[in-house]
Coordinates of C-alpha atoms and ligand atoms in Angstrom, one line a residue:
Chain A
X1 CA 17.2 40.3 -20.2
X2 CA 19.9 38.5 -21.9
X3 CA 22.3 40.0 -19.8
X4 CA 20.6 39.5 -16.2
X5 CA 20.2 35.6 -17.9
X6 CA 23.9 35.5 -18.6
X7 CA 24.9 37.1 -15.4
X8 CA 23.4 34.5 -13.3
X9 CA 24.3 31.4 -15.3
X10 CA 28.1 32.6 -14.8
X11 CA 27.0 32.5 -11.0
X12 CA 25.9 28.8 -11.6
X13 CA 28.7 27.1 -13.8
X14 CA 26.7 23.7 -14.2
X15 CA 30.1 21.7 -13.9
X16 CA 31.1 23.1 -10.5
X17 CA 28.2 22.8 -8.8
X18 CA 28.7 22.4 -5.1
X19 CA 32.8 23.0 -5.4
X20 CA 32.1 25.6 -2.6
X21 CA 30.0 26.8 0.0
X22 CA 26.4 28.4 -1.3
X23 CA 26.7 31.9 -2.0
X24 CA 24.0 34.3 -1.9
X25 CA 23.7 34.5 -5.9
X26 CA 23.2 30.8 -5.5
X27 CA 20.3 30.7 -3.3
X28 CA 17.2 29.8 -5.5
X29 CA 14.4 29.7 -2.4
X30 CA 14.4 33.5 -2.2
X31 CA 11.5 35.0 -0.3
X32 CA 9.8 36.2 -3.1
X33 CA 10.1 32.7 -4.6
X34 CA 8.6 31.2 -1.6
X35 CA 5.9 33.7 -1.3
X36 CA 4.7 33.5 -4.7
X37 CA 4.9 29.6 -4.0
X38 CA 2.5 29.9 -0.5
X39 CA 0.3 33.0 -1.6
X40 CA 0.1 32.6 -5.3
X41 CA -1.3 35.5 -7.5
X42 CA -4.0 34.8 -9.9
X43 CA -4.7 31.3 -8.9
X44 CA -8.0 30.3 -9.6
X45 CA -10.1 28.8 -12.7
X46 CA -11.8 31.3 -15.2
X47 CA -14.8 30.1 -16.6
X48 CA -15.0 32.6 -19.3
X49 CA -11.5 32.7 -20.8
X50 CA -10.3 33.0 -24.3
X51 CA -8.6 29.6 -23.9
X52 CA -6.8 27.7 -21.5
X53 CA -3.8 25.1 -21.9
X54 CA -2.5 22.5 -19.8
X55 CA 1.1 21.5 -19.7
X56 CA 2.3 18.8 -17.6
X57 CA 6.0 17.9 -16.6
X58 CA 5.6 13.9 -16.0
X59 CA 9.3 13.9 -14.3
X60 CA 8.5 15.8 -11.8
X61 CA 4.5 15.9 -11.4
X62 CA 4.3 19.7 -12.2
X63 CA 0.9 20.5 -13.6
X64 CA -0.4 23.5 -14.7
X65 CA -3.5 24.9 -16.6
X66 CA -3.1 28.4 -17.4
X67 CA -6.3 30.4 -18.6
X68 CA -6.1 33.9 -20.7
X69 CA -8.7 36.1 -21.5
X70 CA -7.7 38.2 -24.8
X71 CA -9.3 41.7 -25.5
X72 CA -8.5 43.6 -28.8
X73 CA -4.8 41.8 -28.7
X74 CA -4.2 42.7 -25.6
X75 CA -3.9 40.4 -22.5
X76 CA -7.1 41.2 -20.6
X77 CA -6.7 38.7 -17.7
X78 CA -4.6 35.6 -16.9
X79 CA -4.8 33.1 -14.0
X80 CA -3.8 29.7 -13.2
X81 CA -4.5 26.3 -11.5
X82 CA -2.4 23.2 -11.1
X83 CA 0.2 22.0 -8.6
X84 CA 3.6 21.4 -8.7
X85 CA 7.0 22.8 -7.0
X86 CA 7.7 26.1 -5.8
X87 CA 9.8 26.8 -8.9
X88 CA 6.9 26.0 -11.5
X89 CA 4.1 27.7 -9.1
X90 CA 6.4 30.7 -8.6
X91 CA 7.0 31.0 -12.1
X92 CA 3.0 30.6 -13.4
X93 CA 2.5 33.6 -10.6
X94 CA 4.8 36.2 -11.7
X95 CA 4.0 35.0 -15.3
X96 CA 0.3 35.6 -14.7
X97 CA 0.7 38.8 -13.4
X98 CA 3.6 40.0 -15.9
X99 CA 1.4 39.5 -19.0
X100 CA -1.6 41.4 -18.0
X101 CA -2.2 44.3 -20.1
X102 CA 0.4 43.6 -22.4
X103 CA -0.2 43.3 -25.9
X104 CA -0.4 39.7 -27.8
X105 CA 2.7 40.5 -30.1
X106 CA 4.8 41.5 -26.7
X107 CA 3.6 38.4 -25.0
X108 CA 4.5 36.3 -28.0
X109 CA 8.1 37.1 -28.0
X110 CA 8.7 36.2 -24.4
X111 CA 11.4 33.7 -24.1
X112 CA 13.2 31.3 -21.7
X113 CA 15.3 34.0 -20.6
X114 CA 12.5 36.6 -19.6
X115 CA 11.3 34.0 -17.4
X116 CA 14.7 33.1 -16.0
X117 CA 14.9 36.9 -15.4
X118 CA 11.7 37.2 -14.1
X119 CA 12.4 34.8 -11.4
X120 CA 15.7 36.4 -10.5
X121 CA 17.3 32.7 -9.4
X122 CA 20.0 30.4 -10.9
X123 CA 18.2 27.4 -12.3
X124 CA 20.0 24.0 -13.0
X125 CA 19.0 22.0 -16.2
X126 CA 16.5 20.3 -14.4
X127 CA 14.9 23.0 -12.7
X128 CA 14.5 25.2 -15.7
X129 CA 12.2 22.9 -16.7
X130 CA 9.8 23.4 -14.0
X131 CA 10.3 27.2 -14.9
X132 CA 9.4 27.2 -18.2
X133 CA 6.2 25.1 -18.1
X134 CA 4.1 28.1 -17.5
X135 CA 5.6 29.8 -20.6
X136 CA 5.4 26.7 -22.4
X137 CA 1.4 26.5 -21.4
X138 CA 1.1 30.2 -22.6
X139 CA 2.6 30.1 -26.2
X140 CA 1.1 26.8 -27.0
X141 CA -1.9 28.3 -25.9
X142 CA -1.6 31.5 -28.1
X143 CA -0.8 29.4 -31.1
X144 CA -3.4 27.1 -30.9
X145 CA -5.5 29.6 -30.4
X146 CA -4.6 31.6 -33.3
X147 CA -4.3 28.6 -35.5
X148 CA -7.8 27.7 -34.5
X149 CA -9.3 30.9 -36.4
X150 CA -9.7 32.9 -32.8
Chain B
X1 CA 20.2 17.0 21.0
X2 CA 23.8 16.3 20.9
X3 CA 24.0 12.6 21.7
X4 CA 27.8 12.3 22.4
X5 CA 27.6 9.0 24.2
X6 CA 25.7 7.1 21.7
X7 CA 27.8 4.6 19.9
X8 CA 27.6 5.5 16.3
X9 CA 26.1 2.8 13.8
X10 CA 29.2 2.1 11.4
X11 CA 30.0 -1.1 9.8
X12 CA 33.3 -1.9 11.2
X13 CA 34.7 -4.2 8.5
X14 CA 35.6 -2.0 5.7
X15 CA 37.0 1.7 5.6
X16 CA 34.8 4.5 4.0
X17 CA 38.4 5.7 2.3
X18 CA 37.7 2.9 0.0
X19 CA 35.3 5.5 -1.4
X20 CA 36.9 8.4 -2.8
X21 CA 33.8 9.9 -4.0
X22 CA 32.4 9.9 -0.7
X23 CA 35.2 11.9 0.7
X24 CA 34.4 15.0 -0.9
X25 CA 32.6 18.0 0.1
X26 CA 29.7 19.6 -1.8
X27 CA 29.0 23.1 -0.9
X28 CA 31.4 23.0 1.5
X29 CA 29.7 20.7 3.5
X30 CA 30.1 16.7 3.8
X31 CA 28.8 14.7 1.0
X32 CA 25.8 12.3 2.3
X33 CA 25.1 9.9 -0.3
X34 CA 21.3 8.7 0.1
X35 CA 20.6 8.1 -3.2
X36 CA 21.9 4.4 -3.5
X37 CA 18.6 2.4 -5.2
X38 CA 19.3 4.5 -8.1
X39 CA 23.0 3.8 -8.0
X40 CA 25.4 2.9 -5.5
X41 CA 29.6 4.2 -5.2
X42 CA 32.3 2.2 -6.4
X43 CA 35.3 1.3 -4.0
X44 CA 38.7 1.2 -5.0
X45 CA 39.4 -2.1 -5.8
X46 CA 36.5 -2.0 -8.2
X47 CA 38.1 0.8 -10.0
X48 CA 41.4 -0.6 -9.8
X49 CA 40.3 -3.9 -11.2
X50 CA 39.1 -1.9 -14.5
X51 CA 42.0 0.1 -14.8
X52 CA 44.1 -2.8 -14.5
X53 CA 42.2 -4.6 -17.2
X54 CA 42.6 -2.1 -19.6
X55 CA 46.0 -1.1 -18.7
X56 CA 47.4 -4.9 -18.9
X57 CA 44.9 -7.2 -20.2
X58 CA 42.6 -5.5 -22.8
X59 CA 41.7 -7.9 -26.0
X60 CA 38.4 -9.3 -27.1
X61 CA 37.1 -12.8 -25.8
X62 CA 37.1 -15.8 -27.4
X63 CA 38.5 -15.0 -30.4
X64 CA 42.2 -15.3 -30.7
X65 CA 45.4 -17.7 -28.7
X66 CA 47.2 -14.6 -28.1
X67 CA 48.1 -13.9 -24.5
X68 CA 46.1 -10.9 -24.0
X69 CA 43.0 -12.9 -25.3
X70 CA 43.9 -15.7 -23.4
X71 CA 43.8 -13.5 -19.9
X72 CA 40.7 -11.5 -21.2
X73 CA 38.8 -14.9 -21.7
X74 CA 40.2 -16.4 -18.5
X75 CA 38.8 -13.1 -16.5
X76 CA 35.7 -12.9 -18.4
X77 CA 34.8 -16.9 -17.5
X78 CA 35.9 -16.3 -14.0
X79 CA 33.4 -13.6 -13.5
X80 CA 30.6 -15.4 -14.7
X81 CA 31.8 -18.2 -12.2
X82 CA 32.0 -15.6 -9.1
X83 CA 28.8 -14.3 -9.8
X84 CA 27.1 -17.8 -10.1
X85 CA 28.9 -18.8 -6.8
X86 CA 27.5 -15.5 -5.2
X87 CA 24.2 -16.4 -6.1
X88 CA 24.1 -20.0 -5.6
X89 CA 23.9 -21.0 -9.7
X90 CA 25.8 -22.8 -11.9
X91 CA 28.2 -20.7 -14.0
X92 CA 26.3 -21.6 -17.4
X93 CA 23.3 -20.3 -15.8
X94 CA 24.6 -16.6 -15.7
X95 CA 24.2 -14.5 -18.8
X96 CA 26.0 -11.4 -18.7
X97 CA 23.8 -8.2 -19.8
X98 CA 23.9 -4.4 -19.7
X99 CA 21.4 -4.1 -16.2
X100 CA 18.3 -5.5 -15.2
X101 CA 16.5 -3.8 -17.8
X102 CA 18.3 -5.9 -20.4
X103 CA 17.5 -9.0 -18.5
X104 CA 13.9 -8.5 -18.4
X105 CA 13.7 -7.4 -22.1
X106 CA 15.5 -10.5 -22.7
X107 CA 13.0 -12.7 -20.7
X108 CA 9.9 -10.7 -22.3
X109 CA 11.1 -11.6 -25.9
X110 CA 12.3 -14.9 -25.3
X111 CA 9.6 -16.4 -22.7
X112 CA 6.7 -14.8 -24.7
X113 CA 7.0 -16.4 -27.9
X114 CA 5.3 -19.5 -27.6
X115 CA 2.5 -18.0 -25.5
X116 CA -0.8 -17.6 -27.0
X117 CA -3.7 -15.3 -27.2
X118 CA -5.4 -15.3 -23.8
X119 CA -2.4 -16.6 -21.8
X120 CA -1.9 -14.5 -18.6
X121 CA 0.8 -13.0 -17.3
X122 CA 0.9 -11.5 -13.6
X123 CA 2.9 -8.8 -12.5
X124 CA 2.4 -6.5 -9.2
X125 CA 1.5 -2.7 -8.5
X126 CA 4.8 -2.1 -7.2
X127 CA 6.9 -2.8 -10.1
X128 CA 9.5 -0.8 -11.6
X129 CA 8.8 0.6 -15.4
X130 CA 11.3 -1.8 -16.5
X131 CA 9.6 -5.0 -15.1
X132 CA 6.3 -3.6 -16.3
X133 CA 6.7 -2.2 -20.2
X134 CA 8.7 -5.1 -21.5
X135 CA 5.5 -7.4 -20.7
X136 CA 3.0 -4.8 -21.3
X137 CA 4.1 -4.1 -25.0
X138 CA 4.3 -7.9 -25.9
X139 CA 1.4 -8.9 -23.9
X140 CA -0.2 -5.6 -26.5
X141 CA 1.5 -7.4 -29.6
X142 CA 0.1 -11.0 -28.8
X143 CA -3.2 -10.3 -27.0
X144 CA -2.0 -11.7 -23.6
X145 CA -3.2 -10.6 -20.6
X146 CA -1.8 -8.6 -17.7
X147 CA -2.7 -8.3 -14.3
X148 CA -1.3 -6.9 -11.3
X149 CA -1.3 -8.1 -8.0
X150 CA -2.7 -5.1 -5.8
X151 CA -1.4 -3.8 -2.6
X152 CA -2.8 -3.9 0.8
X153 CA -3.1 -0.7 3.0
X154 CA 0.2 -1.2 4.5
X155 CA 2.2 -1.5 1.1
X156 CA 2.4 -5.3 1.3
X157 CA 1.0 -7.3 -2.1
X158 CA -2.0 -8.8 -1.2
X159 CA -1.7 -12.6 -1.0
X160 CA -5.0 -13.6 -0.6
X161 CA -5.5 -11.7 -3.9
X162 CA -2.5 -13.4 -5.7
X163 CA -3.6 -16.9 -4.7
X164 CA -7.1 -15.9 -6.6
X165 CA -5.1 -14.4 -9.4
X166 CA -2.4 -17.0 -10.1
X167 CA -4.5 -19.6 -12.1
X168 CA -3.9 -22.2 -14.8
X169 CA -4.2 -19.6 -17.2
X170 CA -1.1 -18.0 -15.8
X171 CA 2.0 -18.5 -17.8
X172 CA 4.4 -16.0 -16.4
X173 CA 4.6 -14.4 -12.8
X174 CA 7.0 -11.5 -12.4
X175 CA 7.6 -9.8 -9.3
X176 CA 10.1 -7.5 -7.6
X177 CA 11.8 -8.7 -4.7
X178 CA 12.1 -5.8 -3.1
X179 CA 10.6 -2.4 -4.2
X180 CA 12.3 0.4 -5.0
X181 CA 10.0 2.6 -4.1
X182 CA 8.0 1.3 -0.9
X183 CA 11.1 -0.6 0.3
X184 CA 8.7 -3.8 0.5
X185 CA 10.4 -7.1 0.5
X186 CA 8.0 -9.6 -1.3
X187 CA 7.3 -13.0 0.0
X188 CA 9.3 -14.8 -3.2
X189 CA 9.3 -18.4 -1.9
X190 CA 5.8 -18.3 -1.2
X191 CA 5.0 -16.6 -4.7
X192 CA 7.3 -19.0 -6.5
X193 CA 5.3 -22.1 -5.0
X194 CA 1.8 -20.3 -6.0
X195 CA 3.3 -19.9 -9.7
X196 CA 4.8 -23.7 -9.8
X197 CA 1.6 -25.0 -8.4
X198 CA -0.1 -23.9 -12.0
X199 CA 3.0 -24.6 -14.2
X200 CA 4.1 -20.8 -14.6
X201 CA 7.2 -19.6 -14.9
X202 CA 8.6 -17.2 -11.8
X203 CA 11.0 -14.1 -12.8
X204 CA 12.6 -12.1 -9.8
X205 CA 13.5 -8.7 -10.5
X206 CA 16.3 -8.6 -7.8
X207 CA 17.8 -5.3 -8.6
X208 CA 17.1 -3.9 -5.2
X209 CA 17.5 -7.4 -3.5
X210 CA 20.8 -8.7 -4.7
X211 CA 22.7 -5.6 -3.7
X212 CA 21.5 -6.1 0.0
X213 CA 21.0 -9.4 1.4
X214 CA 22.3 -13.2 0.5
X215 CA 20.5 -14.6 -2.3
X216 CA 20.3 -18.3 -3.2
X217 CA 18.5 -19.0 -6.4
X218 CA 18.4 -22.9 -5.5
X219 CA 16.7 -22.0 -2.4
X220 CA 14.5 -19.4 -3.7
X221 CA 13.8 -22.0 -6.4
X222 CA 12.8 -19.2 -8.8
X223 CA 13.3 -19.8 -12.8
X224 CA 14.9 -16.3 -13.4
X225 CA 16.5 -13.8 -11.6
X226 CA 17.7 -10.5 -12.8
X227 CA 19.9 -7.9 -11.2
X228 CA 22.6 -4.9 -11.9
X229 CA 26.1 -4.2 -11.4
X230 CA 26.0 -0.7 -10.7
X231 CA 23.5 -1.0 -7.8
X232 CA 25.9 -3.3 -5.9
X233 CA 29.2 -1.5 -6.3
X234 CA 30.0 -2.5 -9.4
X235 CA 30.2 -0.7 -12.8
X236 CA 27.3 0.9 -14.9
X237 CA 26.2 -1.1 -18.1
X238 CA 26.9 -4.5 -16.6
X239 CA 23.9 -6.7 -15.4
X240 CA 23.2 -10.3 -14.9
X241 CA 20.3 -12.8 -15.8
X242 CA 20.2 -16.0 -14.0
X243 CA 18.0 -18.6 -15.4
X244 CA 17.3 -22.5 -14.6
X245 CA 19.7 -24.2 -17.0
X246 CA 17.1 -26.6 -19.0
X247 CA 14.8 -23.2 -19.6
X248 CA 17.7 -21.3 -20.8
X249 CA 18.6 -24.4 -23.0
X250 CA 14.5 -24.2 -24.4
X251 CA 14.5 -20.4 -24.9
X252 CA 15.0 -18.6 -28.3
X253 CA 18.2 -16.3 -28.4
X254 CA 17.3 -12.4 -28.0
X255 CA 20.1 -10.9 -29.9
X256 CA 21.7 -12.4 -32.7
X257 CA 25.5 -12.0 -33.8
X258 CA 29.1 -12.9 -33.5
X259 CA 29.7 -14.9 -30.3
X260 CA 26.4 -16.7 -29.9
X261 CA 26.4 -18.8 -32.6
X262 CA 28.0 -22.5 -33.2
X263 CA 27.7 -22.7 -36.8
X264 CA 26.4 -20.4 -39.5
X265 CA 25.9 -21.4 -42.9
X266 CA 23.9 -19.1 -45.4
X267 CA 20.6 -20.3 -44.4
X268 CA 20.7 -21.2 -41.2
X269 CA 22.6 -21.1 -38.0
X270 CA 22.9 -22.8 -34.6
X271 CA 23.4 -21.6 -31.2
X272 CA 26.7 -21.6 -28.8
X273 CA 26.6 -23.4 -25.7
X274 CA 25.3 -21.7 -22.3
X275 CA 25.7 -18.9 -21.3
X276 CA 27.0 -17.7 -24.7
X277 CA 23.7 -18.1 -26.7
X278 CA 22.5 -15.4 -24.9
X279 CA 25.8 -13.0 -25.5
X280 CA 26.0 -11.8 -28.8
X281 CA 28.6 -9.5 -29.7
X282 CA 31.7 -8.3 -27.9
X283 CA 30.6 -8.5 -24.2
X284 CA 31.2 -5.7 -21.4
X285 CA 34.6 -7.3 -20.7
X286 CA 35.7 -4.6 -18.2
X287 CA 32.2 -4.1 -16.6
X288 CA 32.4 -8.3 -16.0
X289 CA 35.6 -7.5 -14.2
X290 CA 34.3 -4.8 -12.3
X291 CA 31.4 -6.9 -11.0
X292 CA 33.2 -9.7 -10.1
X293 CA 35.7 -7.4 -8.0
X294 CA 32.3 -5.9 -6.5
X295 CA 31.4 -9.2 -5.2
X296 CA 34.8 -9.8 -3.8
X297 CA 34.5 -6.7 -1.9
X298 CA 31.1 -7.0 -1.0
X299 CA 31.6 -10.9 0.3
X300 CA 34.6 -9.5 2.2
X301 CA 32.2 -7.1 4.0
X302 CA 29.9 -9.9 4.3
X303 CA 26.3 -10.1 3.0
X304 CA 25.0 -10.9 6.4
X305 CA 27.0 -8.0 8.1
X306 CA 25.5 -5.6 5.2
X307 CA 21.9 -7.0 6.1
X308 CA 22.3 -6.7 9.5
X309 CA 23.7 -2.9 9.4
X310 CA 21.2 -1.8 7.0
X311 CA 18.5 -3.4 8.8
X312 CA 19.4 -1.5 12.1
X313 CA 19.9 1.6 10.1
X314 CA 16.6 1.4 8.6
X315 CA 14.8 0.9 11.7
X316 CA 16.7 4.0 13.1
X317 CA 15.8 6.0 10.2
X318 CA 12.1 5.1 10.1
X319 CA 12.1 6.2 14.1
X320 CA 13.4 9.1 13.4
X321 CA 11.6 10.4 10.3
X322 CA 8.2 9.2 11.6
X323 CA 8.9 11.5 14.3
X324 CA 8.5 14.5 12.0
X325 CA 5.4 16.2 12.4
X326 CA 3.7 16.5 8.7
X327 CA 5.8 13.7 7.3
X328 CA 4.2 10.7 6.0
X329 CA 6.2 7.3 5.1
X330 CA 5.0 5.9 1.9
X331 CA 5.9 2.1 2.6
X332 CA 5.7 -0.4 5.5
X333 CA 6.0 1.7 8.6
X334 CA 8.2 -0.1 10.5
X335 CA 10.5 -3.0 10.5
X336 CA 9.2 -6.2 12.6
X337 CA 11.8 -6.8 15.6
X338 CA 12.6 -10.1 14.5
X339 CA 15.8 -11.5 14.4
X340 CA 17.5 -10.9 11.3
X341 CA 17.5 -12.9 8.0
X342 CA 13.8 -14.1 8.8
X343 CA 11.8 -14.8 6.0
X344 CA 9.3 -12.1 7.9
X345 CA 11.6 -9.3 7.1
X346 CA 9.0 -6.6 5.8
X347 CA 11.4 -3.9 4.5
X348 CA 14.7 -3.1 3.0
X349 CA 17.1 0.2 3.5
X350 CA 14.5 2.0 1.1
X351 CA 12.6 5.2 2.5
X352 CA 9.8 6.8 0.7
X353 CA 8.3 9.7 2.1
X354 CA 6.0 12.9 1.7
X355 CA 5.9 16.0 3.4
X356 CA 3.1 18.5 3.6
X357 CA 3.4 21.6 2.0
X358 CA 6.8 20.7 0.2
X359 CA 7.2 19.4 -3.2
X360 CA 9.7 16.4 -3.4
X361 CA 11.8 18.3 -5.7
X362 CA 11.8 21.3 -3.6
X363 CA 13.0 19.1 -0.8
X364 CA 15.6 17.2 -2.8
X365 CA 17.2 20.9 -3.7
X366 CA 17.3 22.1 -0.1
X367 CA 18.4 18.7 0.9
X368 CA 21.2 18.6 -1.8
X369 CA 22.5 22.1 -0.3
X370 CA 22.9 20.6 3.0
X371 CA 25.0 18.2 1.2
X372 CA 22.8 15.2 1.0
X373 CA 21.8 13.3 -1.9
X374 CA 17.9 11.9 -2.1
X375 CA 15.6 11.5 -5.0
X376 CA 12.4 13.0 -5.7
X377 CA 9.9 12.0 -8.3
X378 CA 8.1 9.1 -9.2
X379 CA 10.9 6.5 -9.1
X380 CA 10.2 4.6 -12.5
X381 CA 6.9 3.7 -11.1
X382 CA 4.2 5.9 -12.4
X383 CA 1.4 3.6 -12.2
X384 CA 2.0 3.0 -8.5
X385 CA 2.2 6.8 -7.9
X386 CA -1.1 7.1 -9.7
X387 CA -2.5 4.5 -7.6
X388 CA -1.4 6.1 -4.5
X389 CA -2.7 9.3 -5.5
X390 CA 0.7 11.2 -5.3
X391 CA 2.7 13.1 -7.8
X392 CA 6.0 11.6 -6.1
X393 CA 7.8 10.9 -3.2
X394 CA 11.6 11.8 -1.8
X395 CA 13.3 8.7 -1.3
X396 CA 16.3 8.0 1.1
X397 CA 18.0 5.0 0.3
X398 CA 21.0 3.8 2.3
X399 CA 23.9 1.3 1.4
X400 CA 26.2 -0.4 3.9
X401 CA 28.3 2.8 4.1
X402 CA 25.9 5.1 5.5
X403 CA 25.7 5.8 9.2
X404 CA 23.4 7.0 11.9
X405 CA 25.1 10.6 11.3
X406 CA 23.8 10.3 7.5
X407 CA 20.4 10.0 9.1
X408 CA 20.5 12.3 11.7
X409 CA 21.7 14.8 9.0
X410 CA 18.8 13.9 6.8
X411 CA 16.2 14.6 9.8
X412 CA 17.8 18.1 10.4
X413 CA 17.9 19.0 6.9
X414 CA 13.9 18.1 6.6
X415 CA 13.4 20.0 9.8
X416 CA 15.4 23.1 7.9
X417 CA 13.0 22.7 4.9
X418 CA 10.0 22.7 6.9
X419 CA 11.2 26.0 8.3
X420 CA 11.8 27.6 5.0
X421 CA 8.8 26.4 3.8
X422 CA 6.7 26.9 6.9
Ligands
PLP501 C1 13.4 -2.6 -8.7 C2 13.8 -2.2 -9.9 N1 13.8 -3.0 -11.3 C3 14.7 -2.4 -12.0 C4 15.5 -1.5 -12.0 C5 16.3 -1.2 -13.7 O1 17.5 -1.5 -13.2 P1 18.8 -0.9 -14.3 O2 18.2 0.6 -14.7 O3 19.9 -0.9 -13.8 O4 18.7 -1.7 -15.6 C6 15.6 -0.9 -10.9 C7 16.7 0.2 -11.0 O5 16.3 1.4 -11.1 C8 14.9 -1.1 -10.0 O6 14.9 -0.4 -8.9

């Protein structure tokens, strides 16, 4: 994952943003992003979940609630509701897909680079916050649930 | 589509080459800067004046008799005079601060020291956080009552409510002259009269008005007026607080230290004359020089020309944008077709809008890739957004260097975004 992230980072030198015409690698609204935005996966409220966690980004108004059901230390089901920009919505749509049937241990190790790799687009510092909102909700949710003695 | 015969709306009295930053290309496209409510670009004479100051005259002010200090002091005092003349004030009534925010914090602190529990401060629902939070925090500390003049359906202040809200309990009324979100121009003279009729102090947040129209504080009869240099071709970190002399004389200083004192003993101090009393510490001298030069530049272009040009441009943009299906303008929908410089002028060159199905940040990002700089979000007015029931808007804001071409490019790019997300 790291390598992929670094490659994207190199294609997007923050100090030279806009120096030349946009290359294909710099394009962020790729078809799959727009697809996930318009037809998000797992966008529904889950009434009988193990935990839910809301994260809000006051800067952009991105607002995500993640619902997770845990069975035998595996993610049984994941869903979300909320509103926000295409990046935040695509990211949570992809993330809920990705974590299903994964072990809790595996999911807890997920980092920013995994999310960026999953999205597959170069992200500026500003947009990174949108992309990472869902992971933040997920990890915080797990942490609080575990601390709460399950 | 191509209107080749149309005479483009370009202000003829300055050269765009004065703005090096606007000459560049981004993503291989012409940079179109439409984020002027946030900050404006700086013309060469301003940059030159600040550079000259550091290369030739730099010294601390008021402190020494050497040649450099004399020059720096002269320039710094001259800057007060130029600003004063620009807004119809006296040099003593012009206090240099770091910006509108600093000016308003100074007022919230210094004006509220004598207020008592239950005294009322009246703001409006369209205030920028910097004309809201300072009052809110002082109000909490001193148990003062904050009230907000509501908006009408068409995004103007509800004057009937204002009349009811401003009473003998009111001690301070602080209102933005032009909203940085809605573009609404508020009827300051009427509001000043309401405030003065009950003996209240009237403060104008002029961050968005002074850059765009000629202002005469004596005609407005406001008690205080705050604005920022960076929104009018000047440098960042440089702002102004105008105040009526007799009020400034009565007020408590805000910052204490060097420069603002007359005499200091171990146990007490007395204060310098105006404006020094409110300018503690080594001031932003280069900033003052830059602001002075910015004002000279604006005066050369002509504030009336600027207002005329922006009025026409805004009307054109409103017409073009409101023709886009799925786009809703958040602000007064049109400029009344009155002649210019009428008190009835309803809005300035700030246009906020939302588009069905596209988040402001996504739109901003798509426009950016077309070379167009706009802003998306809550624009430092979160309570207003909550009231309007939206997370944010996309905002295009113009200055005199913008043209019809810029508006056409904006409209084209918005349509492109709609296709992408359609
Ligand atoms: C209406 C209004 N008031 C106050 C401010 C604050 O100005 P500054 O950030 O320069 O202190 C702004 C600028 O964003 C503004 O638009």
